[in-house]
Tab-separated table of C-alpha atoms in Angstrom:
chain	number	residue	atom	x	y	z
A	22	UNK	CA	50.389	122.944	106.198
A	23	UNK	CA	46.976	122.196	107.577
A	24	UNK	CA	46.494	125.645	109.018
A	25	UNK	CA	47.371	127.320	105.734
A	26	UNK	CA	45.140	124.781	103.790
A	27	UNK	CA	42.114	125.537	106.110
A	28	UNK	CA	42.692	129.333	105.942
A	29	UNK	CA	42.911	129.129	101.916
A	30	UNK	CA	39.841	126.986	101.844
A	31	UNK	CA	37.955	129.450	103.970
A	32	UNK	CA	38.850	132.119	101.512
A	33	UNK	CA	37.598	130.032	98.686
A	34	UNK	CA	34.353	129.424	100.463
A	35	UNK	CA	33.982	133.177	100.755
A	36	UNK	CA	34.551	133.615	97.026
A	37	UNK	CA	31.954	130.973	96.355
A	38	UNK	CA	29.200	132.864	98.431
A	39	UNK	CA	27.744	134.492	95.330
A	40	UNK	CA	27.512	131.183	93.653
A	41	UNK	CA	25.857	129.692	96.800
A	42	UNK	CA	23.340	132.614	96.719
A	43	UNK	CA	22.597	131.987	92.985
A	44	UNK	CA	21.919	128.239	93.835
A	45	UNK	CA	19.702	129.302	96.740
A	46	UNK	CA	17.543	131.410	94.643
A	47	UNK	CA	17.392	128.953	91.717
A	48	UNK	CA	19.450	130.882	89.162
A	49	UNK	CA	22.380	128.553	89.317
A	50	UNK	CA	20.328	125.991	87.567
A	51	UNK	CA	20.728	128.058	84.273
A	52	UNK	CA	24.321	126.977	84.363
A	53	UNK	CA	23.324	123.333	83.785
A	54	UNK	CA	22.001	124.394	80.407
A	55	UNK	CA	25.427	125.623	79.219
A	56	UNK	CA	27.607	123.281	81.115
A	57	UNK	CA	27.128	120.429	78.509
A	58	UNK	CA	28.651	122.780	75.845
A	59	UNK	CA	31.843	123.214	77.956
A	60	UNK	CA	32.157	119.425	78.666
A	61	UNK	CA	31.745	118.718	74.973
A	62	UNK	CA	34.470	121.122	74.015
A	63	UNK	CA	36.883	119.922	76.663
A	64	UNK	CA	36.244	116.239	76.067
A	65	UNK	CA	38.468	116.365	72.803
A	66	UNK	CA	41.503	117.588	74.680
A	67	UNK	CA	40.766	115.354	77.747
A	68	UNK	CA	40.423	112.234	75.515
A	69	UNK	CA	43.876	113.021	73.919
A	70	UNK	CA	45.449	113.299	77.249
A	71	UNK	CA	43.823	110.262	78.709
A	72	UNK	CA	43.855	108.082	75.494
A	73	UNK	CA	46.208	105.477	76.647
A	74	UNK	CA	44.525	105.192	80.146
A	75	UNK	CA	41.149	104.827	78.653
A	76	UNK	CA	42.319	102.474	76.022
A	77	UNK	CA	43.787	100.296	78.669
A	78	UNK	CA	40.718	100.666	80.894
A	79	UNK	CA	38.256	99.516	78.191
A	80	UNK	CA	40.557	96.934	76.702
A	81	UNK	CA	38.655	93.891	77.889
A	82	UNK	CA	35.036	95.157	77.410
A	83	UNK	CA	34.320	92.664	74.688
A	84	UNK	CA	35.140	89.690	76.884
A	85	UNK	CA	31.935	90.265	78.864
A	86	UNK	CA	29.600	89.666	75.959
A	87	UNK	CA	27.671	86.488	76.467
A	88	UNK	CA	26.559	83.508	74.473
A	89	UNK	CA	27.964	85.017	71.198
A	90	UNK	CA	25.692	88.066	71.351
A	91	UNK	CA	26.843	91.666	71.109
A	92	UNK	CA	27.937	93.372	74.358
A	93	UNK	CA	25.191	95.358	76.058
A	94	UNK	CA	26.635	98.362	77.930
A	95	UNK	CA	25.057	100.971	80.217
A	96	UNK	CA	26.881	104.178	80.660
A	97	UNK	CA	25.952	105.972	83.796
A	98	UNK	CA	26.537	109.805	83.568
A	99	UNK	CA	27.230	109.530	79.879
A	100	UNK	CA	27.741	113.394	79.418
A	101	UNK	CA	28.406	114.090	75.662
A	102	UNK	CA	29.404	110.510	74.980
A	103	UNK	CA	33.161	110.865	75.006
A	104	UNK	CA	33.805	107.383	75.815
A	105	UNK	CA	32.042	105.985	72.723
A	106	UNK	CA	35.299	105.680	70.622
A	107	UNK	CA	36.618	103.096	73.132
A	108	UNK	CA	33.639	100.765	73.005
A	109	UNK	CA	33.915	97.512	70.860
A	110	UNK	CA	32.217	97.338	67.507
A	111	UNK	CA	28.643	96.163	67.502
A	112	UNK	CA	28.170	97.041	71.137
A	113	UNK	CA	24.604	98.125	72.209
A	114	UNK	CA	24.817	101.238	74.395
A	115	UNK	CA	22.255	102.485	76.850
A	116	UNK	CA	23.067	106.030	78.280
A	117	UNK	CA	21.770	107.826	81.364
A	118	UNK	CA	22.452	111.312	82.616
A	119	UNK	CA	20.562	113.583	85.033
A	120	UNK	CA	21.291	116.616	82.879
A	121	UNK	CA	18.826	116.469	79.802
A	122	UNK	CA	20.760	119.352	78.096
A	123	UNK	CA	23.595	116.739	77.257
A	124	UNK	CA	21.264	115.080	74.738
A	125	UNK	CA	22.181	117.556	71.823
A	126	UNK	CA	25.958	116.738	72.277
A	127	UNK	CA	25.412	113.108	72.864
A	128	UNK	CA	23.475	112.923	69.494
A	129	UNK	CA	26.743	114.285	67.821
A	130	UNK	CA	28.789	111.682	69.313
A	131	UNK	CA	26.246	109.015	68.324
A	132	UNK	CA	26.311	110.272	64.735
A	133	UNK	CA	30.049	109.726	64.618
A	134	UNK	CA	30.154	106.369	66.161
A	135	UNK	CA	28.698	104.095	63.508
A	136	UNK	CA	30.556	101.054	65.085
A	137	UNK	CA	27.959	101.198	67.981
A	138	UNK	CA	24.276	100.510	68.311
A	139	UNK	CA	22.660	103.323	70.326
A	140	UNK	CA	19.634	102.149	72.199
A	141	UNK	CA	18.359	105.070	74.182
A	142	UNK	CA	19.111	108.087	76.382
A	143	UNK	CA	17.533	108.094	79.774
A	144	UNK	CA	17.349	111.256	81.911
A	145	UNK	CA	18.082	109.761	85.364
A	146	UNK	CA	20.641	110.036	88.164
A	147	UNK	CA	22.787	107.182	89.076
A	148	UNK	CA	20.846	106.628	92.288
A	149	UNK	CA	17.572	105.950	90.415
A	150	UNK	CA	18.151	103.850	87.227
A	151	UNK	CA	14.511	102.581	87.337
A	152	UNK	CA	14.119	102.625	83.580
A	153	UNK	CA	16.923	99.940	83.230
A	154	UNK	CA	15.774	96.488	83.938
A	155	UNK	CA	17.285	94.125	86.485
A	156	UNK	CA	20.351	92.078	85.093
A	157	UNK	CA	19.831	93.570	81.762
A	158	UNK	CA	23.494	94.756	80.947
A	159	UNK	CA	26.780	92.960	80.598
A	160	UNK	CA	28.788	95.979	81.729
A	161	UNK	CA	28.254	99.330	83.417
A	162	UNK	CA	30.557	102.392	82.855
A	163	UNK	CA	30.905	105.481	84.809
A	164	UNK	CA	33.823	107.938	84.347
A	165	UNK	CA	34.107	110.968	86.476
A	166	UNK	CA	30.646	110.343	87.850
A	167	UNK	CA	30.954	109.092	91.368
A	168	UNK	CA	32.669	112.277	92.319
A	169	UNK	CA	29.343	114.259	91.631
A	170	UNK	CA	26.501	111.857	92.821
A	171	UNK	CA	24.711	112.459	96.038
A	172	UNK	CA	24.644	108.875	97.388
A	173	UNK	CA	27.559	106.684	96.031
A	174	UNK	CA	26.416	103.731	97.880
A	175	UNK	CA	22.949	103.887	96.388
A	176	UNK	CA	24.622	104.265	92.839
A	177	UNK	CA	26.550	100.931	93.485
A	178	UNK	CA	23.310	99.183	94.597
A	179	UNK	CA	21.744	100.157	91.323
A	180	UNK	CA	24.845	98.983	89.401
A	181	UNK	CA	24.549	95.578	91.035
A	182	UNK	CA	20.778	95.510	90.200
A	183	UNK	CA	21.100	96.071	86.437
A	184	UNK	CA	24.277	94.015	85.903
A	185	UNK	CA	23.715	90.454	84.902
A	186	UNK	CA	25.510	87.740	87.002
A	187	UNK	CA	29.198	87.986	86.064
A	188	UNK	CA	28.952	91.467	84.611
A	189	UNK	CA	31.285	94.214	85.535
A	190	UNK	CA	31.587	97.832	86.472
A	191	UNK	CA	34.324	99.871	84.632
A	192	UNK	CA	35.134	103.164	86.301
A	193	UNK	CA	37.563	106.086	86.252
A	194	UNK	CA	37.158	108.643	89.027
A	195	UNK	CA	38.419	111.828	90.700
A	196	UNK	CA	39.527	110.802	94.166
A	197	UNK	CA	41.377	112.598	96.967
A	198	UNK	CA	44.976	112.453	96.818
A	199	UNK	CA	47.604	111.418	99.490
A	200	UNK	CA	47.552	113.700	102.396
A	201	UNK	CA	51.257	114.404	102.012
A	202	UNK	CA	51.103	115.830	98.607
A	203	UNK	CA	50.420	119.357	97.251
A	204	UNK	CA	47.682	117.836	95.085
A	205	UNK	CA	45.837	117.061	98.304
A	206	UNK	CA	46.334	120.531	99.520
A	207	UNK	CA	45.084	122.261	96.397
A	208	UNK	CA	42.132	119.824	96.243
A	209	UNK	CA	40.881	121.006	99.550
A	210	UNK	CA	41.708	124.631	98.910
A	211	UNK	CA	39.849	124.678	95.522
A	212	UNK	CA	36.905	122.354	96.335
A	213	UNK	CA	34.384	125.117	97.402
A	214	UNK	CA	34.789	126.839	93.935
A	215	UNK	CA	35.339	123.566	91.890
A	216	UNK	CA	32.013	122.239	93.137
A	217	UNK	CA	30.104	124.997	91.467
A	218	UNK	CA	32.139	125.293	88.334
A	219	UNK	CA	32.163	121.553	87.727
A	220	UNK	CA	28.566	120.984	88.464
A	221	UNK	CA	28.887	119.303	91.789
A	222	UNK	CA	32.195	117.509	91.513
A	223	UNK	CA	33.886	116.722	94.757
A	224	UNK	CA	37.547	115.837	94.242
A	225	UNK	CA	38.093	115.225	97.942
A	226	UNK	CA	36.132	111.954	97.997
A	227	UNK	CA	37.706	108.772	98.954
A	228	UNK	CA	35.531	106.744	96.475
A	229	UNK	CA	37.518	103.664	96.673
A	230	UNK	CA	36.243	102.996	100.183
A	231	UNK	CA	32.698	102.834	98.845
A	232	UNK	CA	33.695	100.505	96.136
A	233	UNK	CA	35.601	98.207	98.531
A	234	UNK	CA	32.694	98.257	100.901
A	235	UNK	CA	30.229	97.307	98.050
A	236	UNK	CA	32.495	94.375	97.090
A	237	UNK	CA	32.751	93.252	100.700
A	238	UNK	CA	28.933	93.301	101.062
A	239	UNK	CA	28.070	91.538	97.845
A	240	UNK	CA	31.037	89.253	97.550
A	241	UNK	CA	31.507	90.349	93.894
A	242	UNK	CA	34.135	92.173	92.096
A	243	UNK	CA	33.016	95.415	90.450
């Protein structure tokens, strides 16, 4: 299966050559202007499919509020704000995303989420959250983000910096499947094309290794 997988992956790489050329000459950047529209449209069906999983994931968010105050939450790579419906009432939300063109769609989600207090939107990558103060949030959230960042370790360092002592990271990520599965096979075959159509997403990452290494280094549970 390995030989076939590598052969098909090579074919996908060949198909992606025009996209690589567009990136090289700077034209691919135009896709980032329309990508938020597709994400906004797809988020409705995705949330329906993942509703129970997201509901379970975010079930305990409110428990991280401190001293009787409202929860303060940082969402890294917020996109169009598709997670807002799962955040507890009264929660203060700070959003970051490296793509400024998400702001238009994020504002639509804010308008329909009157149970939240929206603080600000910061155009920033997960590796550089300099506009968020040290220890200033109770919870950090990233969903389908660590599969796109350039430096996962750096993102986790930033998460530790902005979280207060006892805070937590809630995450839901694309990761590489078990090597014995057809999912693993297809992930590797389609990755060269998937990277460009999904704005840098890499579904072949073993992200849990970075999370485990971060926990071992800090002695804290993210």
